[in-house]
Amino acid sequence: MHLSQAQLNPVYKKMSDINDLRNKMDAVTLEMINLLKTRTNIAREIGEVKKNIGKSISDEEREDNLRGKILQLSKEIGLDETLASKFLNFLLNESIRVQSENKQTHLSIFLKAKSLEQKGEKIIHMEVGEPDFSPPEIVKKSLSEVFDKGFMKYGQAKGMPIFREELAKYVSKKFNVEITHENIIVSPGARFSIFSAISTLLNPGDEMIVIEPAWPAYKDCALNAGIKVRTISTTLEEKWEPSIEQIKNTINPNTKMIVLNYPNNPTGKILPEKLQDSIIQLAKENNLYVLSDEIYSQYAKINWKSILSYNYEKSIVTQSFSKSHAMTGFRVGYGIASKQIIEKMAKLESLCLTNVSEPIQYVAMKALDADTSNNSKIVQKRLDMLSSKAKEMGLEFIIPDGAMYIFAKINQEGFDGVEFANNSLERGIAVAPGEGFGNYKGFIRISACQDEKTLMEGMHILGNIMSEKQ
Ligand code: PMP
């Protein structure tokens, strides 16, 4: 009788079994890659069609439909539903990624405007959120003294201890809360705190809720980290207010964070206090992180309450010197959260950039002493003026409760904000297309970041372009 190697040696048999299984697994994986390629091609084709007919990239209803089918199938075949849902989230994000390749936002218009200026064209910038006024005078003085003060070495990722102490005092006083330096991380702009909060607190396949219209970076940070965004689209008719029902219906076991941004970019909205209270309550009940981007708090015109005042241990508030102190180019902002969250964010910051430049931290620390109330007055006056002019021109919008913008609907058949913004560049004005902030093709955002005379000139040109189109 002839016995095979496997029969003679049980260990050999096990090894050959593993090899068979591994080969099968490899074949399945390769097949999945082929299918992924097919799926990506289809997504790209859908993207082209959507662009042609002016349809938005995300379609929550269709996604939910597919999610339902996948959960049903998972049940039938005995696959873990959370795993299936995470895998679906990965696939959905890939579709969004390929379809977003040519997305136009206020930044792409800004860059086009800049290159036209380099060629000698004159452009009125009403697209970008960058205050035209100078940083406080004390910034100039502290820039000249920083060398002698010796702030110029490597430092802690979280920021210079002395600056964090000062920020803690400043925040505690300004927002009537108790914050210590352990709750603060200094970052290069609020943008990086937003990026690090999303990237470190959430995992691929987790879900994050964004209320649109919204500054596009929240979604982009999530997409970059493999996190699925669930969008809640608010409307002008509903005064840009999400309903608690809408938010409730969006939460599922994978939901880990909700992003808030009030005063809002682009609408200028501040939520009624009761609605904000209910959102925080809902977040607490569902153990969600609340990422509250409050960089326009300096420009709140009506009563506004910081998320810090809820004392919720899973909240992260982002702040910046960019808008309040007109220090966009200094790239300095900060995050405020529990010590544990700050530690996590600091790890990523340390990995990416060691720390924010010490001279810049010193200058920002000094800027905390400046009285910036005049900046708020200037922006408010401009917004009032822009609002009355926009009304006169027949634009539809809500009077901003704060921030630096008007988000207006253009009442023209088939109006396309992207096309309009691109064409307007040729006429010497730059505005931000609504599409950069969500599914708002018929809207444009107008910034109050120029002096009144320039803004008026810009509105005049805008009016001319609009009346020619009718
Ligand atoms: N959040 C919002 C809502 C913004 O509009 C911006 C900039 N336009 C930022 C964050 C980024 O600010 P920073 O310059 O501090 O990175």
Tab-separated table of N, CA, C and O in Angstrom, residues 32-33 35-48 50 57-58 63 66-67 85-102 204-206 219-229:
chain	number	residue	atom	x	y	z
A	32	MET	N	-12.081	40.378	-6.056
A	32	MET	CA	-12.641	41.598	-5.446
A	32	MET	C	-12.002	42.845	-6.048
A	32	MET	O	-12.665	43.859	-6.278
A	33	ILE	N	-10.691	42.751	-6.308
A	33	ILE	CA	-9.995	43.914	-6.894
A	33	ILE	C	-10.531	44.191	-8.298
A	33	ILE	O	-10.772	45.334	-8.675
A	35	LEU	N	-13.503	43.447	-9.337
A	35	LEU	CA	-14.848	44.006	-9.171
A	35	LEU	C	-14.773	45.479	-8.750
A	35	LEU	O	-15.573	46.303	-9.175
A	36	LEU	N	-13.767	45.782	-7.902
A	36	LEU	CA	-13.598	47.169	-7.450
A	36	LEU	C	-13.299	48.077	-8.643
A	36	LEU	O	-13.816	49.186	-8.750
A	37	LYS	N	-12.477	47.552	-9.550
A	37	LYS	CA	-12.137	48.329	-10.753
A	37	LYS	C	-13.410	48.584	-11.578
A	37	LYS	O	-13.675	49.715	-12.010
A	38	THR	N	-14.210	47.533	-11.753
A	38	THR	CA	-15.458	47.686	-12.515
A	38	THR	C	-16.360	48.709	-11.834
A	38	THR	O	-16.934	49.597	-12.462
A	39	ARG	N	-16.458	48.595	-10.490
A	39	ARG	CA	-17.328	49.498	-9.737
A	39	ARG	C	-16.850	50.954	-9.865
A	39	ARG	O	-17.644	51.869	-10.041
A	40	THR	N	-15.523	51.136	-9.785
A	40	THR	CA	-14.967	52.495	-9.875
A	40	THR	C	-15.240	53.099	-11.257
A	40	THR	O	-15.563	54.279	-11.376
A	41	ASN	N	-15.118	52.262	-12.292
A	41	ASN	CA	-15.412	52.759	-13.647
A	41	ASN	C	-16.866	53.206	-13.748
A	41	ASN	O	-17.162	54.254	-14.324
A	42	ILE	N	-17.758	52.398	-13.175
A	42	ILE	CA	-19.189	52.761	-13.227
A	42	ILE	C	-19.411	54.068	-12.463
A	42	ILE	O	-20.115	54.967	-12.928
A	43	ALA	N	-18.754	54.183	-11.292
A	43	ALA	CA	-18.912	55.408	-10.475
A	43	ALA	C	-18.479	56.626	-11.277
A	43	ALA	O	-19.112	57.679	-11.241
A	44	ARG	N	-17.373	56.461	-12.009
A	44	ARG	CA	-16.863	57.587	-12.801
A	44	ARG	C	-17.877	57.978	-13.880
A	44	ARG	O	-18.142	59.158	-14.096
A	45	GLU	N	-18.441	56.951	-14.522
A	45	GLU	CA	-19.451	57.219	-15.570
A	45	GLU	C	-20.651	57.934	-14.980
A	45	GLU	O	-21.160	58.899	-15.557
A	46	ILE	N	-21.097	57.476	-13.812
A	46	ILE	CA	-22.243	58.120	-13.150
A	46	ILE	C	-21.893	59.580	-12.852
A	46	ILE	O	-22.704	60.484	-13.043
A	47	GLY	N	-20.635	59.793	-12.406
A	47	GLY	CA	-20.169	61.144	-12.093
A	47	GLY	C	-20.289	62.065	-13.292
A	47	GLY	O	-20.717	63.211	-13.186
A	48	GLU	N	-19.912	61.542	-14.468
A	48	GLU	CA	-19.984	62.343	-15.698
A	48	GLU	C	-21.434	62.744	-15.987
A	48	GLU	O	-21.728	63.897	-16.290
A	50	LYS	N	-23.926	62.850	-13.867
A	50	LYS	CA	-24.400	63.784	-12.837
A	50	LYS	C	-23.945	65.205	-13.153
A	50	LYS	O	-24.692	66.164	-12.977
A	57	ILE	N	-23.323	65.011	-6.033
A	57	ILE	CA	-22.563	63.752	-5.981
A	57	ILE	C	-23.214	62.739	-5.039
A	57	ILE	O	-23.441	61.593	-5.400
A	58	SER	N	-23.528	63.171	-3.817
A	58	SER	CA	-24.095	62.211	-2.853
A	58	SER	C	-25.595	62.097	-3.045
A	58	SER	O	-26.274	63.079	-3.314
A	63	GLU	N	-28.193	55.638	-1.243
A	63	GLU	CA	-27.233	54.971	-0.362
A	63	GLU	C	-27.967	54.178	0.715
A	63	GLU	O	-27.605	53.045	1.028
A	66	LEU	N	-29.418	50.979	-0.668
A	66	LEU	CA	-28.398	49.942	-0.835
A	66	LEU	C	-27.993	49.381	0.533
A	66	LEU	O	-27.814	48.168	0.702
A	67	ARG	N	-27.874	50.299	1.523
A	67	ARG	CA	-27.489	49.874	2.870
A	67	ARG	C	-28.514	48.852	3.403
A	67	ARG	O	-28.153	47.824	3.962
A	85	SER	N	-21.452	46.989	6.818
A	85	SER	CA	-21.762	48.400	6.700
A	85	SER	C	-20.474	49.220	6.543
A	85	SER	O	-20.414	50.178	5.768
A	86	LYS	N	-19.440	48.823	7.257
A	86	LYS	CA	-18.155	49.535	7.133
A	86	LYS	C	-17.572	49.357	5.736
A	86	LYS	O	-17.014	50.282	5.153
A	87	PHE	N	-17.712	48.135	5.213
A	87	PHE	CA	-17.198	47.866	3.871
A	87	PHE	C	-17.970	48.702	2.843
A	87	PHE	O	-17.395	49.299	1.945
A	88	LEU	N	-19.282	48.779	3.047
A	88	LEU	CA	-20.105	49.599	2.157
A	88	LEU	C	-19.640	51.063	2.236
A	88	LEU	O	-19.511	51.744	1.218
A	89	ASN	N	-19.391	51.533	3.466
A	89	ASN	CA	-18.941	52.920	3.628
A	89	ASN	C	-17.660	53.180	2.845
A	89	ASN	O	-17.485	54.227	2.235
A	90	PHE	N	-16.767	52.201	2.856
A	90	PHE	CA	-15.531	52.346	2.093
A	90	PHE	C	-15.854	52.488	0.600
A	90	PHE	O	-15.331	53.368	-0.079
A	91	LEU	N	-16.750	51.631	0.109
A	91	LEU	CA	-17.094	51.678	-1.318
A	91	LEU	C	-17.778	52.998	-1.685
A	91	LEU	O	-17.471	53.609	-2.708
A	92	LEU	N	-18.682	53.442	-0.819
A	92	LEU	CA	-19.394	54.695	-1.099
A	92	LEU	C	-18.412	55.860	-1.146
A	92	LEU	O	-18.499	56.735	-2.005
A	93	ASN	N	-17.454	55.856	-0.212
A	93	ASN	CA	-16.461	56.931	-0.194
A	93	ASN	C	-15.619	56.936	-1.463
A	93	ASN	O	-15.251	57.986	-1.972
A	94	GLU	N	-15.302	55.722	-1.956
A	94	GLU	CA	-14.516	55.655	-3.187
A	94	GLU	C	-15.287	56.277	-4.345
A	94	GLU	O	-14.722	56.982	-5.167
A	95	SER	N	-16.612	56.035	-4.390
A	95	SER	CA	-17.420	56.628	-5.463
A	95	SER	C	-17.377	58.142	-5.345
A	95	SER	O	-17.228	58.850	-6.344
A	96	ILE	N	-17.519	58.636	-4.107
A	96	ILE	CA	-17.508	60.094	-3.916
A	96	ILE	C	-16.162	60.664	-4.343
A	96	ILE	O	-16.075	61.683	-5.014
A	97	ARG	N	-15.105	59.926	-3.975
A	97	ARG	CA	-13.765	60.413	-4.311
A	97	ARG	C	-13.583	60.559	-5.828
A	97	ARG	O	-13.132	61.598	-6.297
A	98	VAL	N	-13.968	59.542	-6.587
A	98	VAL	CA	-13.750	59.653	-8.040
A	98	VAL	C	-14.673	60.702	-8.656
A	98	VAL	O	-14.318	61.351	-9.629
A	99	GLN	N	-15.853	60.877	-8.041
A	99	GLN	CA	-16.781	61.848	-8.631
A	99	GLN	C	-16.460	63.290	-8.221
A	99	GLN	O	-16.982	64.230	-8.788
A	100	SER	N	-15.611	63.432	-7.178
A	100	SER	CA	-15.300	64.792	-6.688
A	100	SER	C	-14.045	65.355	-7.321
A	100	SER	O	-13.602	66.433	-6.953
A	101	GLU	N	-13.458	64.591	-8.255
A	101	GLU	CA	-12.139	65.000	-8.743
A	101	GLU	C	-12.102	66.433	-9.261
A	101	GLU	O	-11.137	67.148	-9.048
A	102	ASN	N	-13.196	66.865	-9.894
A	102	ASN	CA	-13.175	68.226	-10.460
A	102	ASN	C	-14.110	69.185	-9.740
A	102	ASN	O	-14.608	70.136	-10.342
A	204	PRO	N	-11.764	54.218	10.072
A	204	PRO	CA	-12.348	53.972	8.751
A	204	PRO	C	-13.661	53.192	8.874
A	204	PRO	O	-13.744	52.239	9.648
A	205	GLY	N	-14.654	53.634	8.134
A	205	GLY	CA	-15.961	52.962	8.177
A	205	GLY	C	-16.920	53.600	9.172
A	205	GLY	O	-18.124	53.422	9.076
A	206	ASP	N	-16.393	54.362	10.143
A	206	ASP	CA	-17.272	55.100	11.058
A	206	ASP	C	-18.020	56.171	10.277
A	206	ASP	O	-17.604	56.555	9.181
A	219	LYS	N	-16.041	67.453	5.236
A	219	LYS	CA	-16.297	66.266	4.409
A	219	LYS	C	-14.989	65.727	3.839
A	219	LYS	O	-14.759	64.521	3.824
A	220	ASP	N	-14.151	66.648	3.376
A	220	ASP	CA	-12.911	66.215	2.740
A	220	ASP	C	-11.977	65.520	3.738
A	220	ASP	O	-11.305	64.556	3.397
A	221	CYS	N	-11.933	66.037	4.982
A	221	CYS	CA	-11.104	65.385	6.012
A	221	CYS	C	-11.624	63.977	6.259
A	221	CYS	O	-10.841	63.024	6.407
A	222	ALA	N	-12.942	63.836	6.317
A	222	ALA	CA	-13.542	62.527	6.575
A	222	ALA	C	-13.218	61.575	5.429
A	222	ALA	O	-12.786	60.436	5.653
A	223	LEU	N	-13.386	62.070	4.228
A	223	LEU	CA	-13.121	61.253	3.045
A	223	LEU	C	-11.669	60.777	3.057
A	223	LEU	O	-11.364	59.615	2.798
A	224	ASN	N	-10.788	61.674	3.410
A	224	ASN	CA	-9.362	61.362	3.472
A	224	ASN	C	-9.063	60.265	4.486
A	224	ASN	O	-8.165	59.451	4.310
A	225	ALA	N	-9.849	60.242	5.572
A	225	ALA	CA	-9.590	59.264	6.635
A	225	ALA	C	-10.477	58.019	6.494
A	225	ALA	O	-10.506	57.178	7.393
A	226	GLY	N	-11.184	57.905	5.372
A	226	GLY	CA	-12.026	56.712	5.155
A	226	GLY	C	-13.288	56.718	5.996
A	226	GLY	O	-13.870	55.671	6.274
A	227	ILE	N	-13.723	57.912	6.411
A	227	ILE	CA	-14.915	58.011	7.256
A	227	ILE	C	-16.101	58.413	6.385
A	227	ILE	O	-15.984	59.273	5.515
A	228	LYS	N	-17.227	57.788	6.646
A	228	LYS	CA	-18.405	58.056	5.815
A	228	LYS	C	-19.161	59.266	6.350
A	228	LYS	O	-19.472	59.334	7.538
A	229	VAL	N	-19.428	60.212	5.464
A	229	VAL	CA	-20.190	61.386	5.895
A	229	VAL	C	-21.669	61.170	5.608
A	229	VAL	O	-22.044	60.739	4.516
